[in-house]
């Protein structure tokens, strides 16, 4: 029997063309295919349930053999982390409550304003090239493609396919995943220049959401000295002041402030420790001022960390350093509301030319151990406007 | 030939494919030697090729690929090309050797599975996915290849039954 024959070649060509036709139709969006997917998943569900029941003992035995060492090690580390985080949690809850109240007062959209739906994972992707999981919520629960999915640790991904009672979630690490993000960065302890009228993209500052914001007022002054310094308002909504204390103590505060239009001096946080110099003079230097930078987070597959690109390495928007927090940026085009924690910067890659920085982000959520997920029933503002 | 297949072996391939797909999405998604998901459905497509020849292997792979795409939500037809090619390559086994031994079939099933798994990112690159080639490919392909060879031992008889093929019988030509 010959490897190549006319009949065989014809069969292969027919199959190949059929595949290409299917891909083309599916990528363009086809209601028939969507219905076929839903129907097929219905038909497959009993098989999956049976498969789960039959294979659970094998699965548990496998996990017992392969994961017990990792679990013990992880348990020790987690216990240490738990002890450390308990104290932080109390402070964080108070700040969170305050944040909610302030947002409600100012009528700002909040992450907590959206409805949520808790779902459990019923399957994961059988492919080595997809980072997706299946959950037990669907259109009947109000889910729609694009809705963000998170757990207690942070962002997990987004809904990509919705059937009647199940949905597919594309994880943050999937190569097709992308979301606008902001990086909470620190500013160098040098006087910041006045706010530029444009951001590097050329847009007016007022048109984008990357303007400099200040940290909550939290000025702690040591001793009983009297602050007689003067604040200089540059008139461009940025206050760069140098406060100097008279007397035996010298305070050097470098504040970058945003004038909210109500002449409220929000100040900077003075969280740095005091240093005692010979002669009894104490110097306090304010270093921690939080600003933000926006970019685009892309998944790079299961083994690689997601990366944030389109970051400008500009002093004006704050130097980004390892450990900075990455959160969703929101915006009219984003499918995720602002403020969902994603992870922390673990590596900063400087690229040549005007490409800017690229940041590797370690996710808060452990995507290998997902059980319950929360879907935020959030519709992007632009999409919501279209629906209305 | 396509019409004949529609009335014959597909009636067995589809239910078997659904059972394998259920196992793939449950047990084999959890059991990941070296962090790699064993490709049971692709292995079955390659087994179909190993016992049925390139055409049957390609058609079985095409059908199983569509089922796979319908299940996980990837573009319909993308996995069909990969699995179809995997079945086709494994089908050379049937062409090269008249009576297939288990180890010979295992070798070709492994080859077919390797080709099929390699084709997945290739196809995805063609349909516009930028980062389709992941660095783990160097681990994924060997693990999928070896596990396919092992799984071919139980799956080849199943594939033979699904394709309604009997064990080949050979008679010596009579003298004179």
Coordinates of C-alpha atoms in Angstrom, one line a residue:
Chain A
X1 CA 0.0 0.0 0.0
X2 CA 1.5 3.3 -1.0
X3 CA 1.8 6.1 1.5
X4 CA 0.7 8.6 -1.1
X5 CA -2.3 7.8 -3.2
X6 CA -4.9 10.0 -5.0
X7 CA -7.7 8.9 -2.6
X8 CA -5.6 9.5 0.5
X9 CA -4.5 12.9 -0.8
X10 CA -8.1 13.8 -1.5
X11 CA -9.2 12.8 1.9
X12 CA -6.5 14.8 3.6
X13 CA -7.2 17.9 1.5
X14 CA -11.0 17.7 2.3
X15 CA -10.2 17.4 6.0
X16 CA -7.7 20.2 6.0
X17 CA -10.0 22.5 4.1
X18 CA -12.9 21.6 6.4
X19 CA -10.8 22.5 9.4
X20 CA -9.7 25.8 7.9
X21 CA -13.3 26.6 7.1
X22 CA -14.4 25.7 10.6
X23 CA -11.7 27.9 12.1
X24 CA -12.5 30.8 9.9
X25 CA -16.3 30.6 10.6
X26 CA -15.7 30.1 14.4
X27 CA -13.2 33.0 14.7
X28 CA -15.7 35.3 13.0
X29 CA -18.3 34.3 15.5
X30 CA -21.0 31.9 14.6
X31 CA -24.3 31.3 16.5
X32 CA -24.6 27.8 15.2
X33 CA -21.2 26.8 16.6
X34 CA -22.0 28.4 19.9
X35 CA -25.2 26.4 20.1
X36 CA -23.2 23.3 19.1
X37 CA -20.8 23.9 21.9
X38 CA -23.5 24.3 24.5
X39 CA -25.2 21.2 23.2
X40 CA -22.0 19.2 23.2
X41 CA -21.2 20.3 26.8
X42 CA -24.6 19.2 27.9
X43 CA -24.1 15.8 26.3
X44 CA -20.6 15.5 27.7
X45 CA -21.6 16.5 31.3
X46 CA -22.9 13.0 32.3
X47 CA -19.7 11.5 31.0
X48 CA -17.6 14.0 33.0
X49 CA -19.6 13.3 36.2
X50 CA -19.2 9.6 35.7
X51 CA -15.5 10.2 35.0
X52 CA -15.1 12.2 38.2
X53 CA -16.7 9.6 40.3
X54 CA -14.8 6.7 38.8
X55 CA -11.4 8.4 38.8
X56 CA -11.5 10.2 42.1
X57 CA -9.8 7.5 44.1
X58 CA -7.0 7.3 41.5
X59 CA -6.7 11.0 41.5
X60 CA -6.5 11.2 45.2
X61 CA -3.9 8.4 45.3
X62 CA -1.8 10.3 42.7
X63 CA -2.1 13.5 44.6
X64 CA -1.1 11.8 47.8
X65 CA 2.0 10.3 46.2
X66 CA 3.1 13.4 44.3
X67 CA 2.1 16.3 46.5
X68 CA 2.6 15.4 50.1
X69 CA 6.1 16.8 50.4
X70 CA 5.1 20.0 48.7
X71 CA 2.1 20.4 50.9
X72 CA 4.1 20.0 54.1
X73 CA 6.6 22.6 53.0
X74 CA 3.9 24.9 51.8
X75 CA 2.0 24.5 55.1
X76 CA 5.0 25.7 57.1
X77 CA 5.5 28.7 54.9
X78 CA 1.8 29.5 55.0
X79 CA 1.7 29.3 58.8
X80 CA 4.5 31.9 59.0
X81 CA 2.7 34.1 56.5
X82 CA -0.5 33.8 58.4
X83 CA 1.0 35.0 61.6
X84 CA 2.5 37.9 59.8
X85 CA -0.7 38.8 58.0
X86 CA -3.0 38.7 61.0
X87 CA -1.7 42.0 62.3
X88 CA -1.9 43.6 58.9
X89 CA -5.4 42.4 58.4
X90 CA -6.8 44.5 61.2
X91 CA -5.3 47.7 59.8
X92 CA -6.4 46.7 56.3
X93 CA -10.0 46.2 57.3
X94 CA -10.2 49.6 58.9
X95 CA -8.6 51.2 55.8
X96 CA -11.0 49.3 53.5
X97 CA -14.0 50.4 55.5
X98 CA -12.8 54.0 55.3
X99 CA -12.2 53.6 51.6
X100 CA -15.7 52.3 51.0
X101 CA -17.3 55.1 53.0
X102 CA -15.3 57.8 51.2
X103 CA -16.1 56.3 47.8
X104 CA -19.7 56.2 48.7
X105 CA -19.6 59.9 49.8
X106 CA -17.9 60.9 46.6
X107 CA -20.1 58.7 44.4
X108 CA -17.2 56.9 42.9
X109 CA -17.7 53.4 41.4
X110 CA -16.4 50.8 43.6
X111 CA -15.5 47.2 43.2
X112 CA -17.8 46.4 46.0
X113 CA -20.7 48.0 44.2
X114 CA -20.9 45.1 41.7
X115 CA -22.8 42.0 42.3
X116 CA -20.9 38.8 42.8
X117 CA -21.5 35.2 42.2
X118 CA -19.5 32.4 43.8
X119 CA -18.8 29.4 41.7
X120 CA -16.8 26.2 42.0
X121 CA -14.5 24.7 39.6
X122 CA -15.7 21.6 37.9
X123 CA -12.9 21.0 35.4
X124 CA -9.7 22.3 34.0
X125 CA -8.4 22.5 30.5
X126 CA -7.1 19.2 29.1
X127 CA -4.7 21.0 26.8
X128 CA -1.0 21.8 27.5
X129 CA -1.4 25.1 25.8
X130 CA -4.5 26.6 27.4
X131 CA -4.8 28.0 30.9
X132 CA -8.5 27.7 31.4
X133 CA -10.9 26.2 34.0
X134 CA -14.6 25.3 33.8
X135 CA -16.9 26.6 36.5
X136 CA -20.5 25.6 37.5
X137 CA -22.1 28.9 36.8
X138 CA -23.5 30.0 33.5
X139 CA -25.9 32.3 31.8
X140 CA -28.6 31.3 34.2
X141 CA -26.6 32.9 37.0
X142 CA -26.2 36.1 35.0
X143 CA -22.7 35.4 33.7
X144 CA -21.5 36.9 30.4
X145 CA -18.3 36.6 28.5
X146 CA -15.7 39.1 29.7
X147 CA -16.7 39.3 33.3
X148 CA -13.7 39.3 35.7
X149 CA -13.1 36.3 37.9
X150 CA -11.2 36.5 41.2
X151 CA -10.8 34.7 44.5
X152 CA -9.8 36.0 47.9
X153 CA -6.2 36.6 46.8
X154 CA -6.9 38.5 43.7
X155 CA -7.6 38.4 40.0
X156 CA -7.9 34.9 38.4
X157 CA -9.0 35.6 34.9
X158 CA -12.1 36.3 32.8
X159 CA -15.1 34.5 31.5
X160 CA -14.7 33.5 27.8
X161 CA -17.4 31.0 27.1
X162 CA -20.8 30.9 28.7
X163 CA -23.3 28.1 28.4
X164 CA -26.5 27.6 30.3
X165 CA -25.1 26.4 33.6
X166 CA -21.4 26.2 33.0
X167 CA -18.7 28.7 31.9
X168 CA -15.1 28.6 30.9
X169 CA -12.6 30.9 32.6
X170 CA -9.5 32.0 30.9
X171 CA -6.8 32.4 33.5
X172 CA -4.5 35.4 33.8
X173 CA -1.6 33.2 32.6
X174 CA -3.2 32.2 29.3
X175 CA -1.3 33.6 26.3
X176 CA -4.5 35.2 25.0
X177 CA -5.2 37.0 28.3
X178 CA -4.8 40.8 28.6
X179 CA -6.0 43.4 31.0
X180 CA -5.2 47.1 31.7
X181 CA -3.4 47.4 35.0
X182 CA -1.9 50.1 37.2
X183 CA 1.2 49.8 39.2
X184 CA 1.4 51.3 42.6
X185 CA 4.9 52.7 42.6
X186 CA 7.2 54.7 44.8
X187 CA 8.6 58.1 44.0
X188 CA 12.2 59.0 44.5
X189 CA 12.9 61.2 47.5
X190 CA 13.8 64.1 45.3
X191 CA 11.6 67.1 44.5
X192 CA 9.3 66.1 41.8
X193 CA 8.9 68.3 38.8
X194 CA 5.6 70.0 38.2
X195 CA 3.0 67.8 36.6
X196 CA 3.4 67.7 32.9
X197 CA 0.5 68.7 30.8
X198 CA 0.8 65.6 28.8
X199 CA 1.6 62.0 29.5
X200 CA 4.1 60.1 27.3
X201 CA 1.4 58.9 25.1
X202 CA 0.7 62.5 24.1
X203 CA -2.7 62.6 25.7
X204 CA -3.7 65.4 28.0
X205 CA -3.3 64.5 31.6
X206 CA -7.0 65.2 32.3
X207 CA -7.9 62.6 29.6
X208 CA -6.3 59.7 31.1
X209 CA -6.4 58.0 34.5
X210 CA -2.7 58.0 35.1
X211 CA -2.4 61.3 36.8
X212 CA -0.4 61.5 40.0
X213 CA -2.4 60.8 43.1
X214 CA -1.4 61.2 46.6
X215 CA -1.3 58.9 49.5
X216 CA -3.9 59.3 52.3
X217 CA -2.9 62.0 54.8
X218 CA -0.7 60.4 57.4
X219 CA 1.9 62.8 58.7
X220 CA 3.7 61.8 61.8
X221 CA 6.0 64.3 63.3
X222 CA 8.3 63.3 66.1
X223 CA 9.0 65.4 69.1
X224 CA 7.3 68.6 70.2
X225 CA 8.8 70.8 67.5
X226 CA 6.7 73.4 65.7
X227 CA 6.5 73.2 62.0
X228 CA 7.1 76.6 60.5
X229 CA 7.8 75.6 57.0
X230 CA 6.1 77.0 54.0
X231 CA 4.2 75.1 51.3
X232 CA 4.7 76.5 47.8
X233 CA 1.8 75.9 45.4
X234 CA 3.1 76.0 41.8
X235 CA -0.4 76.7 40.5
X236 CA -0.4 73.6 38.3
X237 CA -2.2 71.3 40.7
X238 CA 1.0 70.0 42.1
X239 CA 2.5 71.1 45.4
X240 CA 6.2 70.5 45.8
X241 CA 7.1 71.9 49.2
X242 CA 10.0 71.7 51.5
X243 CA 9.2 72.0 55.2
X244 CA 12.0 73.0 57.5
X245 CA 11.6 72.9 61.2
X246 CA 13.4 75.4 63.3
X247 CA 14.9 74.5 66.6
X248 CA 16.9 71.4 67.4
X249 CA 15.0 69.1 65.1
X250 CA 15.1 69.3 61.3
X251 CA 12.3 67.9 59.2
X252 CA 12.9 67.5 55.5
X253 CA 9.5 66.6 54.0
X254 CA 9.3 66.1 50.3
X255 CA 5.6 66.2 49.4
X256 CA 4.0 65.6 46.0
X257 CA 0.4 66.6 46.3
X258 CA -2.6 66.8 44.1
X259 CA -4.8 69.8 44.6
X260 CA -8.3 68.5 44.5
X261 CA -9.7 72.0 43.9
X262 CA -10.8 72.4 47.5
X263 CA -7.4 73.5 48.8
X264 CA -7.1 70.4 50.8
X265 CA -3.5 69.7 51.7
X266 CA -3.3 65.9 51.6
X267 CA 0.3 65.7 52.4
X268 CA 2.5 62.7 52.1
X269 CA 3.1 59.9 54.4
X270 CA 6.0 60.2 56.8
X271 CA 6.7 56.6 57.4
X272 CA 10.4 56.6 57.3
X273 CA 12.3 56.1 60.5
X274 CA 14.0 58.9 62.2
X275 CA 17.8 58.9 62.3
X276 CA 19.7 60.4 65.2
X277 CA 22.8 62.3 64.2
X278 CA 25.7 63.3 66.6
X279 CA 24.8 66.4 68.5
X280 CA 21.3 65.3 69.2
X281 CA 19.8 66.4 65.9
X282 CA 17.1 64.2 64.5
X283 CA 16.4 64.1 60.8
X284 CA 13.2 62.8 59.4
X285 CA 12.9 62.1 55.6
X286 CA 9.7 61.4 53.9
X287 CA 10.3 58.8 51.2
X288 CA 7.1 56.9 50.7
X289 CA 4.8 58.6 48.3
X290 CA 2.5 56.4 46.2
X291 CA 1.7 57.2 42.7
X292 CA 0.6 55.0 39.9
X293 CA 1.4 54.0 36.4
X294 CA -0.7 52.1 33.9
X295 CA 0.1 49.4 31.4
X296 CA -1.2 46.2 29.9
X297 CA -0.8 42.8 31.6
X298 CA -0.4 39.8 29.3
X299 CA -0.3 36.1 30.1
X300 CA 2.7 34.2 28.9
X301 CA 1.6 30.6 29.5
X302 CA 1.5 28.4 32.6
X303 CA 5.2 28.3 33.4
X304 CA 6.0 32.0 32.8
X305 CA 4.9 34.9 34.9
X306 CA 2.5 37.4 33.3
X307 CA 4.1 40.7 32.2
X308 CA 3.1 44.3 32.2
X309 CA 4.1 46.2 29.2
X310 CA 3.6 49.8 28.0
X311 CA 5.1 51.1 31.2
X312 CA 7.1 54.3 30.9
X313 CA 10.2 54.5 33.0
X314 CA 9.5 58.1 33.9
X315 CA 10.5 59.9 37.1
X316 CA 7.3 62.0 36.8
X317 CA 5.1 58.9 37.3
X318 CA 7.3 57.3 40.0
X319 CA 10.1 54.8 39.8
X320 CA 8.8 51.3 39.8
X321 CA 10.6 48.9 42.0
X322 CA 10.4 45.2 42.9
X323 CA 7.5 44.5 45.3
X324 CA 5.2 47.2 43.9
X325 CA 1.6 46.1 43.8
X326 CA -0.2 45.6 40.5
X327 CA -4.0 46.2 40.3
X328 CA -6.5 46.4 37.5
X329 CA -6.8 49.9 36.1
X330 CA -10.4 49.8 35.0
X331 CA -11.5 52.3 32.4
X332 CA -14.2 52.5 29.8
X333 CA -12.6 49.8 27.6
X334 CA -11.5 47.4 30.4
X335 CA -13.6 44.4 31.1
X336 CA -12.5 44.5 34.8
X337 CA -13.3 47.2 37.3
X338 CA -10.5 49.1 38.8
X339 CA -8.8 48.1 42.0
X340 CA -8.7 44.3 41.8
X341 CA -5.3 43.2 43.2
X342 CA -3.3 41.0 40.7
X343 CA 0.1 40.6 42.2
X344 CA 3.5 42.1 42.8
X345 CA 6.4 43.1 40.6
X346 CA 9.2 40.6 40.9
X347 CA 11.3 41.5 38.0
X348 CA 11.8 44.7 36.0
X349 CA 13.0 44.2 32.4
X350 CA 14.5 47.3 30.8
X351 CA 14.0 47.2 27.0
X352 CA 16.0 49.1 24.5
X353 CA 14.8 52.3 22.8
X354 CA 11.4 53.7 23.5
X355 CA 9.9 50.3 24.4
X356 CA 9.8 51.2 28.0
X357 CA 9.8 48.8 30.9
X358 CA 8.4 45.4 31.1
X359 CA 7.5 44.0 34.5
X360 CA 7.1 40.4 35.5
X361 CA 4.3 40.0 38.0
X362 CA 4.0 37.3 40.6
X363 CA 0.3 36.6 41.0
X364 CA -1.3 36.8 44.4
X365 CA -3.6 33.9 43.6
X366 CA -2.2 30.4 43.4
X367 CA -3.7 29.2 40.1
X368 CA -2.7 25.6 40.8
X369 CA -5.0 25.4 43.8
X370 CA -8.3 26.9 42.8
X371 CA -11.5 25.7 44.3
X372 CA -14.1 28.5 44.5
X373 CA -14.0 31.5 42.3
X374 CA -16.0 34.7 42.5
X375 CA -17.4 36.2 39.3
X376 CA -18.0 39.9 39.4
X377 CA -21.1 40.7 37.4
X378 CA -19.5 43.7 36.0
X379 CA -20.1 45.2 32.6
X380 CA -17.5 47.5 31.1
X381 CA -18.8 51.1 31.0
X382 CA -18.7 51.3 27.2
X383 CA -20.4 48.0 26.8
X384 CA -23.0 49.1 29.4
X385 CA -23.7 52.3 27.5
X386 CA -24.3 50.2 24.4
X387 CA -26.7 48.0 26.2
X388 CA -28.5 50.9 27.7
Chain B
X1 CA -15.3 6.4 1.7
X2 CA -16.4 9.3 3.9
X3 CA -20.0 8.2 3.6
X4 CA -19.1 4.7 4.6
X5 CA -17.3 5.9 7.6
X6 CA -20.2 8.0 8.7
X7 CA -22.4 5.0 8.7
X8 CA -20.0 2.7 10.4
X9 CA -17.0 3.5 12.6
X10 CA -18.1 7.0 13.7
X11 CA -21.0 5.6 15.6
X12 CA -18.4 3.9 17.8
X13 CA -15.7 6.6 17.7
X14 CA -17.9 9.4 19.0
X15 CA -19.1 7.7 22.2
X16 CA -15.6 6.4 22.9
X17 CA -14.3 9.8 22.2
X18 CA -16.7 11.3 24.7
X19 CA -15.6 8.8 27.4
X20 CA -12.0 9.6 26.7
X21 CA -12.7 13.3 26.7
X22 CA -14.4 13.0 30.1
X23 CA -11.3 11.2 31.4
X24 CA -9.1 13.8 29.8
X25 CA -10.9 16.7 31.5
X26 CA -11.0 15.0 34.9
X27 CA -8.3 12.4 35.8
X28 CA -5.7 13.4 33.2
X29 CA -6.0 17.1 33.9
X30 CA -5.0 16.4 37.4
X31 CA -2.4 13.8 36.9
X32 CA 0.4 15.8 35.4
X33 CA 3.8 14.0 35.3
X34 CA 6.5 16.6 35.0
X35 CA 3.7 19.2 34.9
X36 CA 2.5 18.0 31.5
X37 CA -1.1 16.9 30.8
X38 CA -1.2 13.5 29.2
X39 CA -3.0 13.7 25.9
X40 CA -5.4 10.7 26.0
X41 CA -7.7 11.8 23.1
X42 CA -4.7 12.6 20.8
X43 CA -3.3 9.2 21.7
X44 CA -6.5 7.5 20.7
X45 CA -6.5 9.3 17.4
X46 CA -3.0 8.1 16.8
X47 CA -4.1 4.5 17.8
X48 CA -6.9 4.7 15.2
X49 CA -4.3 5.6 12.6
X50 CA -1.9 2.8 13.7
X51 CA -4.6 0.1 13.3
X52 CA -6.7 1.6 10.5
X53 CA -4.2 3.4 8.3
X54 CA -3.6 7.1 7.5
X55 CA -7.1 7.9 6.1
X56 CA -9.0 6.4 9.0
X57 CA -6.5 7.9 11.4
X58 CA -6.9 11.3 9.9
X59 CA -10.7 11.1 9.9
X60 CA -10.8 9.8 13.5
X61 CA -8.4 12.6 14.5
X62 CA -10.5 15.2 12.8
X63 CA -13.7 14.0 14.6
X64 CA -12.0 13.8 17.9
X65 CA -10.4 17.2 17.4
X66 CA -13.7 18.8 16.8
X67 CA -15.1 17.2 20.0
X68 CA -12.1 18.4 21.9
X69 CA -12.6 22.0 20.5
X70 CA -16.3 21.9 21.3
X71 CA -15.5 20.8 24.8
X72 CA -12.8 23.3 25.8
X73 CA -13.9 26.3 23.7
X74 CA -10.8 26.7 21.5
X75 CA -11.5 27.7 17.8
X76 CA -13.3 24.9 16.1
X77 CA -11.1 23.0 13.7
X78 CA -7.8 24.0 15.3
X79 CA -7.3 20.8 17.2
X80 CA -8.8 18.8 14.4
X81 CA -5.8 19.7 12.2
X82 CA -3.4 18.6 14.9
X83 CA -5.1 15.4 15.8
X84 CA -5.9 14.6 12.1
X85 CA -2.2 14.9 11.3
X86 CA -1.3 12.8 14.4
X87 CA -3.6 10.1 13.2
X88 CA -2.3 10.3 9.7
X89 CA 1.3 10.0 10.7
X90 CA 0.6 7.1 13.0
X91 CA -1.2 5.5 10.1
X92 CA 2.1 4.9 8.3
X93 CA 2.5 2.1 10.7
X94 CA -0.3 0.2 9.0
X95 CA 1.2 1.1 5.6
X96 CA 4.8 0.0 6.3
X97 CA 4.1 -3.2 8.1
X98 CA 1.4 -5.8 7.2
X99 CA 0.9 -7.3 10.6
X100 CA 1.3 -4.8 13.4
X101 CA 3.0 -5.9 16.6
X102 CA 2.2 -4.0 19.9
X103 CA 5.6 -2.4 20.1
X104 CA 5.6 -1.4 16.5
X105 CA 2.2 0.2 16.9
X106 CA 3.4 1.9 20.2
X107 CA 6.3 3.5 18.4
X108 CA 4.1 4.9 15.6
X109 CA 1.4 6.0 18.1
X110 CA 4.2 7.9 20.0
X111 CA 5.4 9.4 16.7
X112 CA 1.8 10.4 15.8
X113 CA 1.2 11.9 19.2
X114 CA 4.4 13.9 19.1
X115 CA 3.5 15.3 15.7
X116 CA 0.0 16.1 16.8
X117 CA 1.1 17.8 20.0
X118 CA 3.7 19.8 18.1
X119 CA 1.1 20.9 15.6
X120 CA -1.1 22.5 18.3
X121 CA 1.0 25.6 18.7
X122 CA 1.8 25.7 15.0
X123 CA -1.9 25.9 14.1
X124 CA -2.5 28.4 16.9
X125 CA 0.3 30.6 15.5
X126 CA -1.3 30.5 12.1
X127 CA -4.6 31.6 13.5
X128 CA -3.0 34.6 15.1
X129 CA -2.0 33.6 18.6
X130 CA 1.3 35.5 19.3
X131 CA 2.8 33.4 22.1
X132 CA 1.7 30.0 21.0
X133 CA 5.1 28.4 21.4
X134 CA 5.7 28.1 25.1
X135 CA 9.1 27.2 26.5
X136 CA 7.7 24.1 28.1
X137 CA 7.4 22.5 24.7
X138 CA 10.7 20.8 25.4
X139 CA 9.1 18.9 28.2
X140 CA 5.6 18.6 26.8
X141 CA 6.5 16.8 23.6
X142 CA 8.8 14.1 25.2
X143 CA 6.3 13.4 28.0
X144 CA 3.3 13.2 25.6
X145 CA 5.3 11.0 23.3
X146 CA 6.3 8.5 26.0
X147 CA 2.9 8.4 27.7
X148 CA 1.2 7.9 24.3
X149 CA 3.5 4.9 23.7
X150 CA 2.4 3.4 27.0
X151 CA -1.3 4.2 26.6
X152 CA -1.3 2.7 23.1
X153 CA -1.1 -0.8 24.7
X154 CA -4.7 -0.6 26.0
X155 CA -6.0 1.8 23.4
X156 CA -4.9 0.0 20.2
X157 CA -7.5 -2.8 20.8
X158 CA -10.1 -0.2 21.6
X159 CA -9.3 1.6 18.4
X160 CA -9.5 -1.6 16.4
X161 CA -12.9 -2.3 17.8
X162 CA -14.0 1.3 17.2
X163 CA -13.0 1.1 13.6
X164 CA -14.6 -2.3 13.3
X165 CA -11.4 -3.9 12.2
X166 CA -10.7 -7.6 12.8
X167 CA -7.3 -9.0 13.6
X168 CA -5.6 -9.5 10.2
X169 CA -5.6 -13.1 9.1
X170 CA -3.0 -14.3 6.6
X171 CA -3.0 -17.5 4.7
X172 CA 0.0 -19.0 2.9
X173 CA -0.6 -19.4 -0.8
X174 CA -1.4 -22.9 -1.7
X175 CA 1.3 -24.8 -3.7
X176 CA 0.7 -25.2 -7.3

